[in-house]
Tab-separated table of N, CA and C in Angstrom:
chain	number	residue	atom	x	y	z
A	1	ALA	N	1.181	-1.379	0.067
A	1	ALA	CA	-0.115	0.049	0.350
A	1	ALA	C	0.516	1.672	0.052
A	2	VAL	N	0.248	1.853	-0.291
A	2	VAL	CA	1.269	3.110	-0.374
A	2	VAL	C	1.220	4.394	0.527
A	3	ARG	N	1.911	4.631	0.881
A	3	ARG	CA	1.130	5.885	2.262
A	3	ARG	C	1.528	6.940	1.528
A	4	GLU	N	0.615	7.625	1.476
A	4	GLU	CA	1.010	9.387	1.304
A	4	GLU	C	0.104	10.511	2.460
A	5	ARG	N	1.213	11.816	2.167
A	5	ARG	CA	1.098	12.700	2.923
A	5	ARG	C	1.044	13.573	1.966
A	6	VAL	N	-0.571	14.330	2.354
A	6	VAL	CA	-0.303	15.637	0.869
A	6	VAL	C	-0.184	17.318	2.087
A	7	GLU	N	0.092	17.721	1.262
A	7	GLU	CA	1.141	18.799	1.578
A	7	GLU	C	0.477	20.240	0.874
A	8	GLN	N	0.068	21.487	1.554
A	8	GLN	CA	-0.679	22.262	0.110
A	8	GLN	C	-0.063	23.327	0.135
A	9	GLN	N	-0.126	24.103	-0.743
A	9	GLN	CA	0.916	25.469	-0.775
A	9	GLN	C	-0.567	26.318	-1.284
A	10	VAL	N	-0.818	26.806	-0.300
A	10	VAL	CA	-1.994	28.433	-0.708
A	10	VAL	C	-1.575	29.255	-1.611
A	11	GLU	N	-2.574	29.469	-2.065
A	11	GLU	CA	-1.602	31.149	-3.118
A	11	GLU	C	-3.639	31.988	-3.190
A	12	HIS	N	-3.318	32.836	-3.361
A	12	HIS	CA	-4.925	33.533	-3.268
A	12	HIS	C	-5.523	32.256	-4.500
A	13	ASN	N	-6.747	31.779	-4.198
A	13	ASN	CA	-7.792	31.320	-5.295
A	13	ASN	C	-6.876	29.824	-5.517
A	14	GLU	N	-6.141	29.407	-4.573
A	14	GLU	CA	-5.931	27.732	-5.361
A	14	GLU	C	-4.708	27.555	-4.509
A	15	ARG	N	-4.678	26.366	-4.695
A	15	ARG	CA	-4.133	25.022	-3.634
A	15	ARG	C	-3.464	23.537	-4.359
A	16	VAL	N	-1.780	23.638	-4.144
A	16	VAL	CA	-1.754	23.067	-4.940
A	16	VAL	C	-1.591	21.833	-3.657
A	17	LEU	N	-1.803	20.451	-4.412
A	17	LEU	CA	-1.292	19.577	-3.261
A	17	LEU	C	-1.110	18.707	-3.794
A	18	GLY	N	0.049	17.566	-2.922
A	18	GLY	CA	0.957	17.017	-3.497
A	18	GLY	C	0.756	15.759	-2.825
A	19	ALA	N	1.101	14.592	-3.376
A	19	ALA	CA	1.317	13.115	-2.057
A	19	ALA	C	2.349	12.761	-2.593
A	20	PHE	N	2.267	12.990	-1.102
A	20	PHE	CA	4.243	11.992	-1.160
A	20	PHE	C	4.414	10.294	-0.448
A	21	LEU	N	5.768	9.748	-1.592
A	21	LEU	CA	5.725	8.716	-0.678
A	21	LEU	C	7.381	8.781	0.005
A	22	ASN	N	7.939	8.496	1.244
A	22	ASN	CA	9.694	8.182	1.088
A	22	ASN	C	9.904	9.728	1.015
A	23	ASP	N	9.103	10.949	1.431
A	23	ASP	CA	9.540	12.048	1.111
A	23	ASP	C	9.800	12.556	-0.398
A	24	LYS	N	9.077	11.742	-1.259
A	24	LYS	CA	9.198	11.732	-3.072
A	24	LYS	C	7.752	12.492	-3.160
A	25	CYS	N	7.782	12.775	-4.363
A	25	CYS	CA	6.346	13.599	-4.520
A	25	CYS	C	6.098	12.919	-5.975
A	26	VAL	N	5.281	11.971	-5.747
A	26	VAL	CA	4.684	11.071	-6.341
A	26	VAL	C	3.510	10.682	-7.068
A	27	GLY	N	2.624	12.483	-7.149
A	27	GLY	CA	1.282	13.283	-7.604
A	27	GLY	C	1.230	14.223	-7.392
A	28	SER	N	0.502	15.092	-7.968
A	28	SER	CA	-0.043	16.392	-7.380
A	28	SER	C	-1.233	16.730	-8.429
A	29	ILE	N	-1.792	17.885	-7.725
A	29	ILE	CA	-3.501	18.027	-8.678
A	29	ILE	C	-3.440	18.978	-7.793
A	30	CYS	N	-3.380	20.526	-8.684
A	30	CYS	CA	-3.801	22.263	-8.686
A	30	CYS	C	-5.211	22.483	-9.216
A	31	ALA	N	-6.164	22.542	-7.799
A	31	ALA	CA	-7.114	23.470	-8.044
A	31	ALA	C	-7.280	25.447	-7.465
A	32	SER	N	-8.393	25.576	-8.656
A	32	SER	CA	-8.230	26.729	-8.034
A	32	SER	C	-9.784	26.861	-8.831
A	33	ILE	N	-9.540	28.462	-8.321
A	33	ILE	CA	-11.133	28.850	-8.952
A	33	ILE	C	-11.189	29.616	-10.011
A	34	ALA	N	-11.777	28.862	-10.779
A	34	ALA	CA	-12.043	29.008	-12.387
A	34	ALA	C	-12.720	30.713	-12.330
A	35	ARG	N	-14.086	31.156	-12.064
A	35	ARG	CA	-15.035	31.888	-11.644
A	35	ARG	C	-15.887	31.942	-10.434
A	36	GLU	N	-16.832	33.359	-10.680
A	36	GLU	CA	-17.448	32.183	-9.489
A	36	GLU	C	-18.691	31.375	-9.556
A	37	LYS	N	-18.328	30.341	-8.395
A	37	LYS	CA	-18.950	29.315	-8.212
A	37	LYS	C	-18.602	28.286	-8.469
A	38	THR	N	-17.401	28.241	-9.945
A	38	THR	CA	-16.356	27.167	-10.570
A	38	THR	C	-14.747	26.528	-10.221
A	39	ALA	N	-14.641	25.304	-9.817
A	39	ALA	CA	-13.211	24.900	-9.721
A	39	ALA	C	-12.680	24.462	-11.348
A	40	SER	N	-11.457	24.630	-11.034
A	40	SER	CA	-11.132	24.163	-12.529
A	40	SER	C	-10.015	23.693	-11.426
A	41	PHE	N	-9.336	22.671	-11.783
A	41	PHE	CA	-8.661	20.918	-11.440
A	41	PHE	C	-7.753	20.503	-12.907
A	42	GLY	N	-6.071	20.860	-12.304
A	42	GLY	CA	-5.250	21.329	-13.839
A	42	GLY	C	-3.906	20.723	-12.943
A	43	VAL	N	-3.080	20.438	-14.150
A	43	VAL	CA	-1.438	19.589	-13.945
A	43	VAL	C	-1.782	18.477	-12.878
A	44	PHE	N	-2.334	17.656	-13.174
A	44	PHE	CA	-2.476	16.485	-11.939
A	44	PHE	C	-1.801	15.066	-12.565
A	45	SER	N	-1.665	14.919	-12.070
A	45	SER	CA	-1.080	13.534	-12.813
A	45	SER	C	-0.140	13.095	-11.048
A	46	VAL	N	0.404	11.585	-11.822
A	46	VAL	CA	0.485	10.346	-11.051
A	46	VAL	C	1.410	9.717	-11.092
A	47	ASP	N	2.516	9.252	-10.249
A	47	ASP	CA	3.741	8.665	-11.252
A	47	ASP	C	3.400	7.370	-11.546
A	48	PRO	N	3.469	6.667	-13.076
A	48	PRO	CA	2.998	5.884	-13.692
A	48	PRO	C	3.434	4.165	-12.860
A	49	HIS	N	4.577	4.595	-11.557
A	49	HIS	CA	4.504	2.715	-11.046
A	49	HIS	C	3.647	2.851	-10.119
A	50	LEU	N	3.140	4.207	-9.795
A	50	LEU	CA	1.879	3.539	-8.560
A	50	LEU	C	0.401	4.666	-9.000
A	51	GLN	N	0.747	4.289	-9.617
A	51	GLN	CA	-1.182	4.415	-10.740
A	51	GLN	C	-2.152	2.977	-10.539
A	52	GLY	N	-3.026	3.579	-10.654
A	52	GLY	CA	-4.171	2.271	-9.693
A	52	GLY	C	-4.072	1.274	-8.308
A	53	LEU	N	-3.488	2.500	-7.693
A	53	LEU	CA	-3.345	2.438	-6.094
A	53	LEU	C	-3.552	3.321	-5.663
A	54	GLY	N	-5.236	3.969	-6.063
A	54	GLY	CA	-5.644	4.958	-5.751
A	54	GLY	C	-5.373	6.272	-5.252
A	55	VAL	N	-3.795	6.669	-5.372
A	55	VAL	CA	-3.226	7.812	-4.807
A	55	VAL	C	-4.209	8.705	-5.607
A	56	GLY	N	-4.500	8.317	-6.980
A	56	GLY	CA	-4.918	9.764	-8.335
A	56	GLY	C	-6.255	9.609	-7.477
A	57	LYS	N	-7.346	9.004	-6.535
A	57	LYS	CA	-8.119	9.138	-5.601
A	57	LYS	C	-8.561	10.287	-5.138
A	58	LYS	N	-7.390	9.481	-4.292
A	58	LYS	CA	-7.138	10.447	-3.265
A	58	LYS	C	-6.938	11.947	-3.136
A	59	LEU	N	-5.849	13.031	-4.363
A	59	LEU	CA	-5.283	13.807	-3.907
A	59	LEU	C	-6.911	14.332	-5.104
A	60	MET	N	-7.615	14.064	-5.646
A	60	MET	CA	-8.955	14.544	-6.676
A	60	MET	C	-9.533	15.071	-5.767
A	61	ALA	N	-9.909	13.692	-4.433
A	61	ALA	CA	-11.365	13.141	-3.685
A	61	ALA	C	-10.683	14.701	-2.568
A	62	GLU	N	-9.580	15.408	-2.140
A	62	GLU	CA	-9.426	16.574	-2.008
A	62	GLU	C	-9.322	17.878	-2.777
A	63	ALA	N	-9.074	17.340	-3.782
A	63	ALA	CA	-9.118	19.043	-4.632
A	63	ALA	C	-10.561	18.980	-4.776
A	64	GLU	N	-11.188	18.122	-5.102
A	64	GLU	CA	-13.782	18.438	-4.797
A	64	GLU	C	-13.623	18.997	-3.405
A	65	ARG	N	-12.666	18.470	-2.227
A	65	ARG	CA	-12.994	18.932	-1.244
A	65	ARG	C	-13.244	20.051	-0.616
A	66	ILE	N	-11.806	21.074	-1.210
A	66	ILE	CA	-11.257	22.855	-1.377
A	66	ILE	C	-12.248	23.073	-2.142
A	67	ALA	N	-12.914	22.035	-3.375
A	67	ALA	CA	-13.310	23.256	-4.089
A	67	ALA	C	-14.861	23.380	-3.944
A	68	LYS	N	-15.397	22.456	-2.774
A	68	LYS	CA	-16.514	22.444	-2.209
A	68	LYS	C	-16.398	23.337	-0.956
A	69	ASP	N	-15.570	23.347	-0.079
A	69	ASP	CA	-15.759	23.852	1.614
A	69	ASP	C	-15.128	24.993	1.388
A	70	GLU	N	-13.831	24.884	0.812
A	70	GLU	CA	-12.496	25.951	0.555
A	70	GLU	C	-13.257	27.114	-0.069
A	71	PHE	N	-13.289	27.137	-1.171
A	71	PHE	CA	-13.891	27.567	-2.610
A	71	PHE	C	-15.439	28.458	-2.323
A	72	LYS	N	-16.231	27.422	-1.716
A	72	LYS	CA	-17.859	27.325	-1.536
A	72	LYS	C	-18.107	27.878	-3.154
A	73	CYS	N	-17.544	26.356	-3.941
A	73	CYS	CA	-18.258	26.063	-5.745
A	73	CYS	C	-18.970	25.577	-5.474
């Protein structure tokens, strides 16, 4: 199983999330406000060797939570 830790870089209306394994970034996603009540997700990637293990699913779930709870989208 992949153990992840998520870090956030806080910018105005933007969050960059990273998933880490043994202090190495193995996935990331950027969530931002595209316009009022609309979130945008981009730069979504997961290490090819770790795809299919749920890393991307957890990153997307956290990005969606941020869009809903913090951005109010």
